Amino acid sequence: MRINTLAIFVICILLGSCSVRKYVPAGQSLYVGNTVKITPDTLSKPKVADLATSLEAIVKPPPNKTIFGFPWKVWFYYWIGQPKDEGGLRSWFRKKLGQPPVYANQRIVDINAKNMVGFMDNEGYYKSSAAGKLEYKIKKRTATAHYEAYVMPRYFINQVNFVVPDSAQFNKDLVATKKDSYLRKGDPIRLDVITSERSRIEQLLKRKGYYYFNPDYLIVRVDSTIGRQDSTMGPQQVNLYLEVKKETAQTALKQYYINQIYVNTGTNQDKSADSAINKGPLRRGININDPGKLYKRRIFYDAIAFRKGNLYTNTQQDLSVQRLVNFQNFKFVKNSFELVPRSDSAMLNVYYNLAPLKKKSLQTVLSASTKSNNLGGSQLTVNLKNRNFLRGGEIFTLSPYFGFDVQLGGNRVENPGKVGNEYIRYGAVASLSFPRFVIPFVKIRPERSQVLPKTIMALTYENRIQRDFYTTRSIRFDYSFVWSKNSRLEHTLTPIALNFVEPRNINPEKYLDILFSQLVTPLEKRRYRDLFETKYFIMGSNYSVSYRPTPKPFSKNQFVMIGGIDYGGNLLSLLGKKNSVDSIIPKEIFGIPILQFVKLDGDIRYYRTINSRIKWANRFLAGVGIPFGNSRTMQMPQFKQYFAGGSTGLRAFRARAVGPGAYNQDTTSVRLFGYQSFGDIRLEANSEVRMKFTDIIGGAVFVDAGNVWSYRGDASEGYGSESVFKKNFLNQVAVGGGIGLRLDFSFLVFRLDLATPFRKPWYTITPVDSDPNAPLDPSAPVKYKNPWVFNEINFGSRTWRKENLVLNIAVGLPF
């Protein structure tokens, strides 16, 4: 069968190639590939790592794609044929599957060779050369271009000088921009770095009022003769001299100030200051044209950072536009400047023309999703939005929804509980967002704050039904503040977070199975009894911060740091009543135990770009939740705990299947309820190398390690003593790894990850199977299994594959 299949495939290629050849015009050949050979100078032997890849990337046009020399995309292009309708399905298939023929041309090859020389000059490889020629295959009517680049030594920066003719204010400001320059001693000289340096200087000068300055007014002169003039220096050294072009207009060297500010909220009325509509109260030099009285004036006073008489800066310009856009009340924001008409004027008028969005909108969203706990499902949401709700840029949103989740993977017949973890959820979220702090006696100064803060009040009601098991009802109210000092640092503070959670509609038959089953351990029985019989009322606060520093130009490194604290129950504990009979029993309010806890989370990510097609991504997660005070004898509720495993965590293990600690959930509990392991402490590290094969297809190789642990526990509660975080916690770390496939469609990334365990922490307390025929020796020490399971890997075994190969299907990257 394999031989027949291969024969059919070869015949298809031969027939296809024949059908392609007949379309190629006489005297032409399909351009199907190119090669680039790098020949370093034999005397100086320059370093040319990755240069061949860079040169190949600039070759234009790209050749026709082939498989085993067969131009399959061109074949599809001709096979589909000319569509009658350019917007039809046939045209879409032709564009997606086919590719127009590209014919070989020596003139284009010569142009590419010249471009390679120019590229090497721009990268500092002066006096290098390149040539190319075509190699034809007459019978196949195809051609391949072969390029050879002869590379001379690279030049490096010795000194950078900012040249100014005098001590005028502009020249002083220009020299001051030398600090933090991208041009550094010892770096290779590169055109793109010089271009970025000119843009950097322009941005810094515009911060000081030079409105009409642009990068084209700067020139960088290169002196590559210094090595010959000074014998103590290396031969490939250059000095750089940055200066302003002599033909630069004087208007570009002048600082400008703000005169008047005009805001038009969407009418075509006259925007001049003398218009009758602008004779209302004038504040901070801002003239507001709002004949319909749609908006309160204060939102423009807060959003616009410019003030009359202030020096123009591009930062205030960007901030003002960004704030107006972030109101989400306008279709577009058009900003312009006009010079005040005077011969010696250094004043600018500022204009903001706005186009309001419709006040009310209705949106229906049908979404499909996969989650970190290996649940997949769909949700229907209806968003009713009322913009400018109180005429102050507020946004009121009401979003009722209905959705479901099912556990992905598993076998319904042999293990129905695993797949039976199916959920239905419905509820609604009502929120009101203010583009300011809504706090008595607290004011901000917009000219000093980069991003306007937000105050968000949100009320959420949800019922989450686990099929044939129980329902969790949750009512939550949050009063939050979101603000940013800049685009890199964002804070979220929720001083008031109220949450009421109660289990309802418990299936008595399944509940009795838990309580009276001889196969379910007492620890599991107690844990599920607490889950089904305990209500929670939490009054707390939480704070989170994310720091995403902007990578420096040409940097290969990127960092992201996210942290937060969740703290609750103190105020309610003062109001709660103590049990008069048993002081150990937690305080209650309205008959509901008060939960006191503190929870800390941290997330650090590091990304390194190896080259244009390979990226190394890393993440470290840490978290701990501790009940205290009134709750010191209670376990943290599941919705506040952590779990391990799943598509965004330890991908070699199913969601909630690892831990806590060395605990291993018994098979009966898994059969009845699926994997349900949670912990109070989490440590996790992930590392993966991401490779890009084409614009759409990518791959990954990854390793994950971590676990969750209980904060407290003994033989009679929680998950037992083996679940508690102790000094030997590293001995209980789970490790796994695998390979992944990525399909990047720009608007979403579809991901498949196939992984297997490398280390199973529960093996540290699992005795090795002994020989049943051996004599019993009670005094012999117990020997446990080796947690590293490389010796168990057996891809040929169906049983091993079923238990140890985990396929994660998800949308989006894991981190």
PDB file of C-alpha atoms in Angstrom, residues 420-587:
ATOM      1  CA  GLY A 420     -18.720  14.620  32.544  1.00  0.00           C
ATOM      2  CA  ASN A 421     -17.192  17.790  33.951  1.00  0.00           C
ATOM      3  CA  GLU A 422     -19.630  19.795  31.875  1.00  0.00           C
ATOM      4  CA  TYR A 423     -20.886  23.170  32.980  1.00  0.00           C
ATOM      5  CA  ILE A 424     -23.672  25.562  32.108  1.00  0.00           C
ATOM      6  CA  ARG A 425     -23.304  29.148  33.202  1.00  0.00           C
ATOM      7  CA  TYR A 426     -25.625  32.106  32.907  1.00  0.00           C
ATOM      8  CA  GLY A 427     -25.776  35.511  34.466  1.00  0.00           C
ATOM      9  CA  ALA A 428     -25.266  39.190  33.809  1.00  0.00           C
ATOM     10  CA  VAL A 429     -22.689  41.913  34.400  1.00  0.00           C
ATOM     11  CA  ALA A 430     -23.665  45.539  34.912  1.00  0.00           C
ATOM     12  CA  SER A 431     -20.852  48.102  35.001  1.00  0.00           C
ATOM     13  CA  LEU A 432     -20.492  51.868  35.081  1.00  0.00           C
ATOM     14  CA  SER A 433     -17.132  53.352  34.088  1.00  0.00           C
ATOM     15  CA  PHE A 434     -16.087  56.934  34.924  1.00  0.00           C
ATOM     16  CA  PRO A 435     -13.064  58.542  33.171  1.00  0.00           C
ATOM     17  CA  ARG A 436     -11.840  59.967  36.496  1.00  0.00           C
ATOM     18  CA  PHE A 437     -11.347  59.116  40.155  1.00  0.00           C
ATOM     19  CA  VAL A 438     -14.722  59.106  41.907  1.00  0.00           C
ATOM     20  CA  ILE A 439     -13.395  59.794  45.392  1.00  0.00           C
ATOM     21  CA  PRO A 440     -14.412  62.699  47.627  1.00  0.00           C
ATOM     22  CA  PHE A 441     -11.727  65.349  48.123  1.00  0.00           C
ATOM     23  CA  VAL A 442      -9.329  63.751  45.609  1.00  0.00           C
ATOM     24  CA  LYS A 443      -8.386  65.658  42.469  1.00  0.00           C
ATOM     25  CA  ILE A 444      -5.801  65.048  39.775  1.00  0.00           C
ATOM     26  CA  ARG A 445      -3.775  67.433  37.698  1.00  0.00           C
ATOM     27  CA  PRO A 446      -4.180  66.253  34.093  1.00  0.00           C
ATOM     28  CA  GLU A 447      -1.044  68.035  32.917  1.00  0.00           C
ATOM     29  CA  ARG A 448       0.997  65.841  35.304  1.00  0.00           C
ATOM     30  CA  SER A 449      -0.754  62.509  34.772  1.00  0.00           C
ATOM     31  CA  GLN A 450      -0.007  60.644  31.591  1.00  0.00           C
ATOM     32  CA  VAL A 451      -3.211  58.596  31.397  1.00  0.00           C
ATOM     33  CA  LEU A 452      -6.565  59.581  32.865  1.00  0.00           C
ATOM     34  CA  PRO A 453      -7.691  57.200  35.607  1.00  0.00           C
ATOM     35  CA  LYS A 454     -10.884  55.183  35.537  1.00  0.00           C
ATOM     36  CA  THR A 455     -13.367  54.336  38.242  1.00  0.00           C
ATOM     37  CA  ILE A 456     -15.355  51.173  37.560  1.00  0.00           C
ATOM     38  CA  MET A 457     -18.354  49.923  39.513  1.00  0.00           C
ATOM     39  CA  ALA A 458     -19.411  46.409  38.511  1.00  0.00           C
ATOM     40  CA  LEU A 459     -22.163  44.081  39.732  1.00  0.00           C
ATOM     41  CA  THR A 460     -22.047  40.426  38.621  1.00  0.00           C
ATOM     42  CA  TYR A 461     -24.564  37.656  39.106  1.00  0.00           C
ATOM     43  CA  GLU A 462     -23.790  34.138  37.920  1.00  0.00           C
ATOM     44  CA  ASN A 463     -25.117  30.617  38.256  1.00  0.00           C
ATOM     45  CA  ARG A 464     -22.623  27.895  37.339  1.00  0.00           C
ATOM     46  CA  ILE A 465     -24.191  24.469  36.995  1.00  0.00           C
ATOM     47  CA  GLN A 466     -22.068  21.339  36.948  1.00  0.00           C
ATOM     48  CA  ARG A 467     -24.091  18.769  35.050  1.00  0.00           C
ATOM     49  CA  ASP A 468     -25.900  16.311  37.322  1.00  0.00           C
ATOM     50  CA  PHE A 469     -23.898  17.477  40.323  1.00  0.00           C
ATOM     51  CA  TYR A 470     -24.487  20.902  41.903  1.00  0.00           C
ATOM     52  CA  THR A 471     -24.886  24.624  41.237  1.00  0.00           C
ATOM     53  CA  THR A 472     -22.718  27.469  42.485  1.00  0.00           C
ATOM     54  CA  ARG A 473     -24.381  30.863  42.771  1.00  0.00           C
ATOM     55  CA  SER A 474     -22.133  33.905  42.952  1.00  0.00           C
ATOM     56  CA  ILE A 475     -23.016  37.557  43.524  1.00  0.00           C
ATOM     57  CA  ARG A 476     -20.136  40.010  43.303  1.00  0.00           C
ATOM     58  CA  PHE A 477     -19.705  43.770  43.558  1.00  0.00           C
ATOM     59  CA  ASP A 478     -16.436  45.563  42.805  1.00  0.00           C
ATOM     60  CA  TYR A 479     -15.519  49.208  43.162  1.00  0.00           C
ATOM     61  CA  SER A 480     -12.220  49.660  41.334  1.00  0.00           C
ATOM     62  CA  PHE A 481      -9.736  52.280  40.221  1.00  0.00           C
ATOM     63  CA  VAL A 482      -7.467  51.835  37.207  1.00  0.00           C
ATOM     64  CA  TRP A 483      -4.674  54.274  36.483  1.00  0.00           C
ATOM     65  CA  SER A 484      -1.345  54.422  34.690  1.00  0.00           C
ATOM     66  CA  LYS A 485       1.644  56.626  35.215  1.00  0.00           C
ATOM     67  CA  ASN A 486       2.672  55.747  31.667  1.00  0.00           C
ATOM     68  CA  SER A 487       1.990  53.112  29.043  1.00  0.00           C
ATOM     69  CA  ARG A 488       4.408  50.696  30.734  1.00  0.00           C
ATOM     70  CA  LEU A 489       3.006  50.701  34.264  1.00  0.00           C
ATOM     71  CA  GLU A 490      -0.656  50.074  35.111  1.00  0.00           C
ATOM     72  CA  HIS A 491      -2.288  49.870  38.544  1.00  0.00           C
ATOM     73  CA  THR A 492      -5.655  48.418  39.532  1.00  0.00           C
ATOM     74  CA  LEU A 493      -6.973  48.956  43.049  1.00  0.00           C
ATOM     75  CA  THR A 494     -10.267  47.519  44.245  1.00  0.00           C
ATOM     76  CA  PRO A 495     -10.826  48.898  47.755  1.00  0.00           C
ATOM     77  CA  ILE A 496     -14.277  47.307  47.973  1.00  0.00           C
ATOM     78  CA  ALA A 497     -14.803  43.750  46.723  1.00  0.00           C
ATOM     79  CA  LEU A 498     -17.923  41.977  47.996  1.00  0.00           C
ATOM     80  CA  ASN A 499     -18.520  38.361  47.052  1.00  0.00           C
ATOM     81  CA  PHE A 500     -21.250  35.961  48.156  1.00  0.00           C
ATOM     82  CA  VAL A 501     -20.890  32.323  47.081  1.00  0.00           C
ATOM     83  CA  GLU A 502     -23.189  29.439  47.930  1.00  0.00           C
ATOM     84  CA  PRO A 503     -23.651  25.877  46.627  1.00  0.00           C
ATOM     85  CA  ARG A 504     -27.208  24.966  45.610  1.00  0.00           C
ATOM     86  CA  ASN A 505     -29.264  22.190  44.015  1.00  0.00           C
ATOM     87  CA  ILE A 506     -26.883  19.448  45.100  1.00  0.00           C
ATOM     88  CA  ASN A 507     -27.595  16.070  43.513  1.00  0.00           C
ATOM     89  CA  PRO A 508     -28.442  13.910  46.573  1.00  0.00           C
ATOM     90  CA  GLU A 509     -27.672  10.645  44.783  1.00  0.00           C
ATOM     91  CA  LYS A 510     -24.163  11.715  43.846  1.00  0.00           C
ATOM     92  CA  TYR A 511     -23.624  13.352  47.234  1.00  0.00           C
ATOM     93  CA  LEU A 512     -24.570  10.093  48.992  1.00  0.00           C
ATOM     94  CA  ASP A 513     -22.188   8.221  46.687  1.00  0.00           C
ATOM     95  CA  ILE A 514     -19.414  10.359  48.120  1.00  0.00           C
ATOM     96  CA  LEU A 515     -20.416  10.033  51.776  1.00  0.00           C
ATOM     97  CA  PHE A 516     -21.084   6.278  51.793  1.00  0.00           C
ATOM     98  CA  SER A 517     -18.772   4.958  49.112  1.00  0.00           C
ATOM     99  CA  GLN A 518     -16.199   2.591  50.573  1.00  0.00           C
ATOM    100  CA  LEU A 519     -13.799   3.462  47.756  1.00  0.00           C
ATOM    101  CA  VAL A 520     -13.663   7.206  48.412  1.00  0.00           C
ATOM    102  CA  THR A 521     -11.112   8.136  51.095  1.00  0.00           C
ATOM    103  CA  PRO A 522     -12.216   9.942  54.281  1.00  0.00           C
ATOM    104  CA  LEU A 523     -10.144  12.958  53.246  1.00  0.00           C
ATOM    105  CA  GLU A 524     -12.027  13.229  49.959  1.00  0.00           C
ATOM    106  CA  LYS A 525     -15.366  12.841  51.750  1.00  0.00           C
ATOM    107  CA  ARG A 526     -14.564  15.646  54.165  1.00  0.00           C
ATOM    108  CA  ARG A 527     -13.300  17.916  51.406  1.00  0.00           C
ATOM    109  CA  TYR A 528     -16.438  17.508  49.311  1.00  0.00           C
ATOM    110  CA  ARG A 529     -18.691  17.897  52.370  1.00  0.00           C
ATOM    111  CA  ASP A 530     -17.037  21.253  53.064  1.00  0.00           C
ATOM    112  CA  LEU A 531     -17.418  22.202  49.408  1.00  0.00           C
ATOM    113  CA  PHE A 532     -21.147  21.448  49.293  1.00  0.00           C
ATOM    114  CA  GLU A 533     -22.180  22.685  52.733  1.00  0.00           C
ATOM    115  CA  THR A 534     -20.167  25.900  53.161  1.00  0.00           C
ATOM    116  CA  LYS A 535     -21.300  29.358  52.091  1.00  0.00           C
ATOM    117  CA  TYR A 536     -18.884  32.268  51.832  1.00  0.00           C
ATOM    118  CA  PHE A 537     -19.291  35.996  52.218  1.00  0.00           C
ATOM    119  CA  ILE A 538     -16.112  37.940  51.469  1.00  0.00           C
ATOM    120  CA  MET A 539     -15.547  41.638  51.943  1.00  0.00           C
ATOM    121  CA  GLY A 540     -12.045  42.480  50.875  1.00  0.00           C
ATOM    122  CA  SER A 541      -9.706  44.541  48.782  1.00  0.00           C
ATOM    123  CA  ASN A 542      -7.211  43.719  46.073  1.00  0.00           C
ATOM    124  CA  TYR A 543      -4.454  45.458  44.181  1.00  0.00           C
ATOM    125  CA  SER A 544      -2.576  44.445  41.054  1.00  0.00           C
ATOM    126  CA  VAL A 545       0.206  46.054  39.060  1.00  0.00           C
ATOM    127  CA  SER A 546       1.663  45.217  35.659  1.00  0.00           C
ATOM    128  CA  TYR A 547       4.971  46.485  34.347  1.00  0.00           C
ATOM    129  CA  ARG A 548       5.719  46.054  30.654  1.00  0.00           C
ATOM    130  CA  PRO A 549       8.905  47.999  29.906  1.00  0.00           C
ATOM    131  CA  THR A 550       9.324  49.105  26.319  1.00  0.00           C
ATOM    132  CA  PRO A 551      12.295  47.243  24.809  1.00  0.00           C
ATOM    133  CA  LYS A 552      15.135  49.436  23.646  1.00  0.00           C
ATOM    134  CA  PRO A 553      15.541  49.659  19.885  1.00  0.00           C
ATOM    135  CA  PHE A 554      17.342  46.637  18.454  1.00  0.00           C
ATOM    136  CA  SER A 555      17.166  44.896  21.814  1.00  0.00           C
ATOM    137  CA  LYS A 556      16.542  41.154  21.713  1.00  0.00           C
ATOM    138  CA  ASN A 557      15.206  41.019  25.269  1.00  0.00           C
ATOM    139  CA  GLN A 558      11.748  41.765  26.628  1.00  0.00           C
ATOM    140  CA  PHE A 559      10.372  41.559  30.172  1.00  0.00           C
ATOM    141  CA  VAL A 560       6.881  41.532  31.696  1.00  0.00           C
ATOM    142  CA  MET A 561       6.198  41.620  35.443  1.00  0.00           C
ATOM    143  CA  ILE A 562       2.739  41.238  36.998  1.00  0.00           C
ATOM    144  CA  GLY A 563       1.929  41.123  40.702  1.00  0.00           C
ATOM    145  CA  GLY A 564      -1.017  41.424  43.035  1.00  0.00           C
ATOM    146  CA  ILE A 565      -2.394  41.106  46.546  1.00  0.00           C
ATOM    147  CA  ASP A 566      -5.893  40.012  47.539  1.00  0.00           C
ATOM    148  CA  TYR A 567      -6.843  40.739  51.145  1.00  0.00           C
ATOM    149  CA  GLY A 568     -10.200  40.185  52.774  1.00  0.00           C
ATOM    150  CA  GLY A 569     -12.434  39.734  55.755  1.00  0.00           C
ATOM    151  CA  ASN A 570     -11.050  42.124  58.378  1.00  0.00           C
ATOM    152  CA  LEU A 571     -13.915  44.606  58.432  1.00  0.00           C
ATOM    153  CA  LEU A 572     -16.562  41.884  58.447  1.00  0.00           C
ATOM    154  CA  SER A 573     -14.780  40.078  61.285  1.00  0.00           C
ATOM    155  CA  LEU A 574     -15.378  43.135  63.464  1.00  0.00           C
ATOM    156  CA  LEU A 575     -19.084  42.981  62.701  1.00  0.00           C
ATOM    157  CA  GLY A 576     -19.423  39.198  62.926  1.00  0.00           C
ATOM    158  CA  LYS A 577     -20.772  37.362  65.957  1.00  0.00           C
ATOM    159  CA  LYS A 578     -18.668  34.866  67.896  1.00  0.00           C
ATOM    160  CA  ASN A 579     -20.054  31.427  68.670  1.00  0.00           C
ATOM    161  CA  SER A 580     -21.035  31.395  72.327  1.00  0.00           C
ATOM    162  CA  VAL A 581     -20.556  27.635  72.692  1.00  0.00           C
ATOM    163  CA  ASP A 582     -17.357  26.901  70.736  1.00  0.00           C
ATOM    164  CA  SER A 583     -14.749  29.657  70.265  1.00  0.00           C
ATOM    165  CA  ILE A 584     -13.020  27.604  67.562  1.00  0.00           C
ATOM    166  CA  ILE A 585     -16.000  27.918  65.230  1.00  0.00           C
ATOM    167  CA  PRO A 586     -15.487  30.904  62.883  1.00  0.00           C
ATOM    168  CA  LYS A 587     -17.438  34.119  63.317  1.00  0.00           C
TER     169      LYS A 587
END
